[in-house]
CSV table of C-alpha atoms in Angstrom, one decimal:
chain,number,residue,atom,x,y,z
A,28,MET,CA,101.9,64.5,103.5
A,29,ILE,CA,98.9,66.1,102.5
A,30,SER,CA,95.4,64.5,102.7
A,31,ARG,CA,92.4,66.2,101.1
A,32,PRO,CA,88.6,65.8,101.7
A,33,ARG,CA,86.2,65.1,98.8
A,34,HIS,CA,84.4,68.4,99.8
A,35,TRP,CA,86.6,71.2,101.6
A,36,ALA,CA,84.2,72.7,103.8
A,37,SER,CA,85.6,76.2,104.7
A,38,GLY,CA,89.4,76.3,104.3
A,39,VAL,CA,90.3,74.9,107.5
A,40,ILE,CA,93.8,73.0,107.6
A,41,PHE,CA,94.8,70.9,110.4
A,42,ALA,CA,98.8,70.6,110.6
A,43,SER,CA,101.2,68.4,112.4
A,44,PRO,CA,104.8,69.7,111.8
A,45,HIS,CA,106.3,67.7,114.8
A,46,SER,CA,104.9,64.3,114.5
A,47,GLY,CA,107.3,63.0,111.9
A,48,SER,CA,108.7,59.6,113.0
A,49,ILE,CA,110.9,58.4,110.1
A,50,TYR,CA,114.4,58.2,111.4
A,51,PRO,CA,117.0,57.6,108.9
A,52,ASP,CA,119.9,55.0,109.6
A,53,TRP,CA,122.4,58.0,109.0
A,54,PHE,CA,121.0,60.0,111.8
A,55,LEU,CA,120.7,57.1,114.1
A,56,ALA,CA,124.1,56.0,113.7
A,57,ASP,CA,125.6,59.3,114.7
A,58,THR,CA,123.2,60.2,117.6
A,59,ARG,CA,124.4,59.8,121.3
A,60,LEU,CA,120.8,59.0,122.5
A,61,SER,CA,118.6,56.1,122.8
A,62,PRO,CA,115.5,55.6,120.7
A,63,GLU,CA,113.3,56.7,123.8
A,64,GLN,CA,115.4,59.7,124.4
A,65,ILE,CA,115.7,60.9,120.6
A,66,ARG,CA,111.7,60.6,120.3
A,67,SER,CA,111.1,62.7,123.5
A,68,SER,CA,110.8,65.8,121.3
A,69,GLU,CA,108.6,64.3,118.9
A,70,ASP,CA,104.7,65.1,119.1
A,71,ALA,CA,104.1,61.4,119.0
A,72,PHE,CA,100.6,60.4,117.5
A,73,VAL,CA,99.4,63.9,116.9
A,74,ASP,CA,99.2,63.0,113.2
A,75,ARG,CA,96.9,60.1,114.3
A,76,LEU,CA,94.5,62.4,116.2
A,77,ILE,CA,94.0,64.6,113.1
A,78,GLU,CA,93.7,61.7,110.7
A,79,PRO,CA,89.8,61.9,110.6
A,80,ALA,CA,89.9,65.6,109.4
A,81,PRO,CA,89.6,64.9,105.5
A,82,GLU,CA,86.5,62.6,106.3
A,83,LEU,CA,85.1,65.8,108.2
A,84,GLY,CA,85.7,68.4,105.5
A,85,ALA,CA,89.1,69.7,106.4
A,86,VAL,CA,92.8,69.4,104.9
A,87,THR,CA,95.7,67.9,106.9
A,88,ILE,CA,99.3,68.4,106.3
A,89,CYS,CA,101.8,66.3,108.2
A,90,ALA,CA,105.5,66.2,108.5
A,91,GLN,CA,107.2,62.8,108.0
A,92,VAL,CA,110.9,64.1,108.9
A,93,PRO,CA,111.4,64.1,112.8
A,94,ARG,CA,111.7,67.4,114.5
A,95,CYS,CA,115.3,66.4,115.8
A,96,ILE,CA,116.7,66.4,112.2
A,97,VAL,CA,115.1,69.7,111.2
A,98,ASP,CA,112.3,71.8,113.1
A,99,LEU,CA,109.6,73.0,110.7
A,100,ASN,CA,108.2,75.2,113.5
A,101,ARG,CA,111.4,77.5,113.3
A,102,GLY,CA,112.7,79.8,110.6
A,103,SER,CA,115.2,78.5,108.1
A,104,ASP,CA,117.7,81.4,109.7
A,105,GLU,CA,117.0,80.4,113.2
A,106,ILE,CA,120.5,78.5,113.2
A,107,ASP,CA,122.3,77.7,116.5
A,108,PRO,CA,126.1,78.2,116.0
A,109,LEU,CA,126.6,75.6,118.7
A,110,ALA,CA,124.8,73.1,116.6
A,111,VAL,CA,126.2,74.0,113.0
A,112,ARG,CA,129.7,74.8,112.4
A,113,GLY,CA,130.6,78.1,110.3
A,114,VAL,CA,127.4,80.0,111.5
A,115,PRO,CA,128.0,83.5,112.7
A,116,ARG,CA,127.1,84.3,116.2
A,117,HIS,CA,124.6,87.0,115.4
A,118,PRO,CA,122.0,87.8,117.8
A,119,LEU,CA,119.8,84.8,118.6
A,120,ASN,CA,116.3,84.5,120.1
A,121,GLN,CA,115.7,82.3,123.1
A,122,ARG,CA,114.7,79.4,121.5
A,123,THR,CA,117.9,79.2,119.3
A,124,LEU,CA,120.0,79.9,122.5
A,125,ALA,CA,118.3,77.0,124.1
A,126,GLY,CA,119.4,74.7,121.5
A,127,LEU,CA,116.0,74.6,119.8
A,128,GLY,CA,116.7,76.3,116.4
A,129,VAL,CA,115.9,74.9,112.9
A,130,ILE,CA,118.7,72.4,113.4
A,131,PRO,CA,118.0,71.3,117.2
A,132,ARG,CA,121.0,70.8,119.5
A,133,VAL,CA,119.0,69.3,122.1
A,134,VAL,CA,115.9,67.3,122.8
A,135,SER,CA,113.7,67.5,126.0
A,136,GLN,CA,115.3,68.1,129.3
A,137,GLY,CA,118.2,69.7,127.4
A,138,ARG,CA,119.8,66.4,126.2
A,139,PRO,CA,122.4,66.9,123.4
A,140,ILE,CA,121.8,65.0,120.1
A,141,PHE,CA,125.3,64.8,118.9
A,142,ASP,CA,128.8,65.1,120.4
A,143,GLN,CA,129.7,67.9,118.1
A,144,PRO,CA,128.2,70.4,115.6
A,145,ILE,CA,127.3,69.3,112.1
A,146,ASP,CA,128.8,71.1,108.9
A,147,ARG,CA,126.9,73.9,107.5
A,148,VAL,CA,126.5,71.8,104.2
A,149,GLU,CA,124.5,69.4,106.1
A,150,ALA,CA,122.3,71.9,107.8
A,151,ASP,CA,121.6,73.3,104.4
A,152,ARG,CA,120.7,70.0,102.8
A,153,ARG,CA,118.3,69.3,105.7
A,154,ILE,CA,116.7,72.7,105.1
A,155,ASN,CA,116.5,72.4,101.5
A,156,ASP,CA,115.1,68.6,101.5
A,157,TYR,CA,112.7,69.0,104.4
A,158,TRP,CA,112.1,72.4,105.7
A,159,ARG,CA,111.5,74.1,102.2
A,160,PRO,CA,109.1,71.5,100.7
A,161,TYR,CA,106.9,71.5,103.6
A,162,HIS,CA,106.5,75.3,103.7
A,163,GLN,CA,106.0,75.4,100.0
A,164,ALA,CA,103.2,73.1,100.3
A,165,LEU,CA,101.8,75.0,103.3
A,166,THR,CA,102.0,78.3,101.8
A,167,ALA,CA,100.0,76.8,98.6
A,168,LEU,CA,97.4,75.2,100.7
A,169,ILE,CA,96.9,78.7,102.4
A,170,ALA,CA,96.8,80.4,99.1
A,171,GLU,CA,94.4,77.8,97.7
A,172,ALA,CA,92.0,78.1,100.6
A,173,ARG,CA,92.0,82.1,100.5
A,174,ALA,CA,91.2,81.8,96.8
A,175,GLN,CA,88.5,79.3,97.1
A,176,PHE,CA,86.8,80.4,100.5
A,177,GLY,CA,88.0,84.1,101.1
A,178,GLN,CA,89.9,82.8,104.1
A,179,ALA,CA,92.3,80.2,105.6
A,180,ILE,CA,92.4,78.7,109.1
A,181,LEU,CA,95.4,76.9,110.1
A,182,ILE,CA,95.3,74.7,113.2
A,183,ASP,CA,98.7,73.8,114.0
A,184,MET,CA,98.5,70.9,116.4
A,185,HIS,CA,101.2,70.1,118.9
A,186,SER,CA,101.9,68.1,122.2
A,187,MET,CA,103.6,69.3,125.1
A,188,PRO,CA,105.4,67.4,128.0
A,189,ALA,CA,103.3,67.1,131.3
A,190,ASP,CA,106.3,68.5,133.0
A,191,ALA,CA,106.1,71.7,130.9
A,192,LEU,CA,103.2,72.8,133.2
A,193,LEU,CA,104.5,72.0,136.6
A,194,HIS,CA,105.5,75.6,137.1
A,195,LEU,CA,102.1,76.7,136.7
A,196,ASN,CA,99.5,77.2,139.4
A,197,GLU,CA,96.7,74.5,139.8
A,198,PRO,CA,94.5,74.0,137.8
A,199,ARG,CA,96.9,73.3,135.0
A,200,PRO,CA,95.4,73.3,131.4
A,201,ASP,CA,94.7,70.4,129.3
A,202,MET,CA,95.4,72.2,126.2
A,203,VAL,CA,97.1,75.6,125.6
A,204,LEU,CA,96.2,77.8,122.6
A,205,GLY,CA,98.6,80.1,121.1
A,206,ASN,CA,97.6,83.2,118.7
A,207,ARG,CA,100.7,85.3,119.3
A,208,HIS,CA,98.6,87.4,121.7
A,209,GLY,CA,96.0,88.1,118.9
A,210,LEU,CA,98.6,88.8,116.2
A,211,SER,CA,98.1,85.4,114.4
A,212,ALA,CA,94.2,84.8,114.7
A,213,SER,CA,91.2,86.7,115.2
A,214,ALA,CA,89.1,86.7,118.5
A,215,ARG,CA,86.4,84.8,116.8
A,216,VAL,CA,88.6,82.1,115.6
A,217,THR,CA,90.4,81.8,119.0
A,218,GLU,CA,87.2,81.7,120.8
A,219,ALA,CA,85.7,78.9,118.4
A,220,VAL,CA,88.7,76.6,118.8
A,221,THR,CA,88.5,77.2,122.8
A,222,ALA,CA,84.7,76.4,122.8
A,223,ALA,CA,85.3,73.3,120.8
A,224,LEU,CA,87.9,71.8,123.0
A,225,SER,CA,86.0,73.1,126.2
A,226,GLU,CA,82.8,71.2,125.0
A,227,GLU,CA,84.7,67.9,125.2
A,228,GLY,CA,85.6,68.7,129.0
A,229,TRP,CA,89.1,69.8,128.4
A,230,SER,CA,90.4,72.9,130.2
A,231,VAL,CA,92.1,75.4,128.0
A,232,ARG,CA,94.4,78.1,128.5
A,233,CYS,CA,95.6,81.1,126.0
A,234,ASN,CA,99.0,82.2,125.3
A,235,SER,CA,100.5,80.7,128.4
A,236,PRO,CA,103.0,79.1,128.7
A,237,PHE,CA,103.1,78.8,124.7
A,238,SER,CA,101.8,81.7,122.5
A,239,GLY,CA,102.9,80.3,119.3
A,240,ALA,CA,106.1,79.9,117.3
A,241,TYR,CA,107.4,80.3,113.8
A,242,ILE,CA,104.3,79.0,111.8
A,243,CYS,CA,102.1,81.4,113.8
A,244,SER,CA,104.1,84.4,113.3
A,245,ALA,CA,105.1,83.6,109.7
A,246,TYR,CA,101.6,82.8,108.2
A,247,GLY,CA,99.0,84.4,110.8
A,248,ARG,CA,97.5,87.5,109.1
A,249,PRO,CA,94.0,88.0,110.5
A,250,GLY,CA,93.6,91.2,108.7
A,251,LYS,CA,94.3,89.3,105.2
A,252,ASP,CA,91.9,86.6,106.4
A,253,VAL,CA,94.7,84.1,107.3
A,254,HIS,CA,94.3,82.8,110.8
A,255,VAL,CA,96.6,80.5,112.6
A,256,ILE,CA,96.2,78.7,116.1
A,257,GLN,CA,98.8,76.8,117.7
A,258,VAL,CA,97.2,74.0,120.0
A,259,GLU,CA,99.5,72.3,122.4
A,260,ILE,CA,97.9,69.1,124.0
A,261,ASN,CA,99.3,67.6,127.3
A,262,ARG,CA,100.7,64.3,126.3
A,263,SER,CA,99.7,62.7,129.4
A,264,LEU,CA,96.0,62.7,128.3
A,265,TYR,CA,96.8,60.2,125.7
A,266,MET,CA,100.1,58.6,125.8
A,267,ASP,CA,102.7,57.0,128.1
A,268,GLU,CA,105.5,59.7,128.0
A,269,LYS,CA,108.2,57.5,129.1
A,270,SER,CA,107.7,54.4,126.7
A,271,ILE,CA,106.2,56.6,124.0
A,272,THR,CA,103.1,54.3,123.4
A,273,PRO,CA,99.4,55.3,123.3
A,274,ARG,CA,97.5,55.0,126.6
A,275,PRO,CA,94.8,52.2,126.8
A,276,ASP,CA,92.2,54.8,126.4
A,277,PHE,CA,93.8,56.4,123.3
A,278,GLU,CA,91.0,55.7,120.9
A,279,LEU,CA,88.5,57.4,123.4
A,280,PHE,CA,90.8,60.4,123.4
A,281,ALA,CA,90.8,60.3,119.6
A,282,GLU,CA,87.2,60.2,119.4
A,283,ARG,CA,86.7,63.1,121.5
A,284,MET,CA,89.3,64.8,119.2
A,285,SER,CA,87.4,64.0,116.1
A,286,ARG,CA,84.5,65.6,117.5
A,287,VAL,CA,86.5,68.7,117.8
A,288,ILE,CA,87.7,68.7,114.3
A,289,ARG,CA,84.1,68.2,113.1
A,290,ARG,CA,83.0,71.2,114.9
A,291,LEU,CA,85.9,73.3,113.4
A,292,SER,CA,85.9,71.9,109.9
A,293,GLY,CA,83.3,74.2,108.8
A,294,LEU,CA,84.5,77.3,110.9
A,295,GLN,CA,83.9,80.8,109.3
A,296,ALA,CA,86.3,83.3,110.5
A,297,ASP,CA,83.7,86.2,110.3
A,298,SER,CA,80.2,85.9,111.7
A,299,PRO,CA,77.4,87.3,109.3
A,300,THR,CA,76.8,90.4,111.5
A,301,GLU,CA,79.9,90.9,113.2
A,302,PRO,CA,83.4,91.1,111.8
A,303,ALA,CA,86.2,89.2,113.5
A,304,ILE,CA,88.6,91.5,115.4
A,305,ALA,CA,91.9,91.4,113.4
A,306,ALA,CA,95.4,92.6,114.7
A,307,GLU,CA,98.5,92.7,112.8
């Protein structure tokens, strides 16, 4: 779903590819997991956090399909042969080997979604019905931003379980930014996002433990004025992870996030006097 401002300020797009929460009956009938377990891989309420963006001058694009049906932050060819029948066992990346390909095999804590793999026909249907339309829309928005403003800045919003940070030394960050170690966004854009979050009192770490996944690598081309930053928010800051419900102070957190969005909606990738550092 795309929401547009009356006046698009500078080609900034906020995206939430993992907050989809429409679970079809055909899917729920087949999964072995409880509703709470199946939602554990969902970036719950991230779409609500970026909802003010159109009023503040930025575009939003939010998925409606749940991540456990098809993962929009994976390549369409990242298919796990243990999740889909009839797929050759070609070399796989670590995400896909872990069951987190475009058709996920597991949710958080490695819990299997189904008792057996799905057919390749069903996998192709999901990719064609959900994955391709989202990426066609995102590609079109980026092209439109570049044509209108000479730049596109995609801020790809996600959430991370609090236990994903347990292996890190204290203090653990509130937010983790990923820019593929400089390959998907310029230093200026990365610093601007870091500063906007830090001004709200949140601690920020860059590229550890998450440096950005498919969307960053597929779209981020700072040398061509397309910048992509992945933002991972510690879920415990705004929701109860066990019940998947907003915390009582959710609205206060959302107000702080809206101020971040306001600061970033008019972001320029290049300063008037100093060009952004671009890496390919």
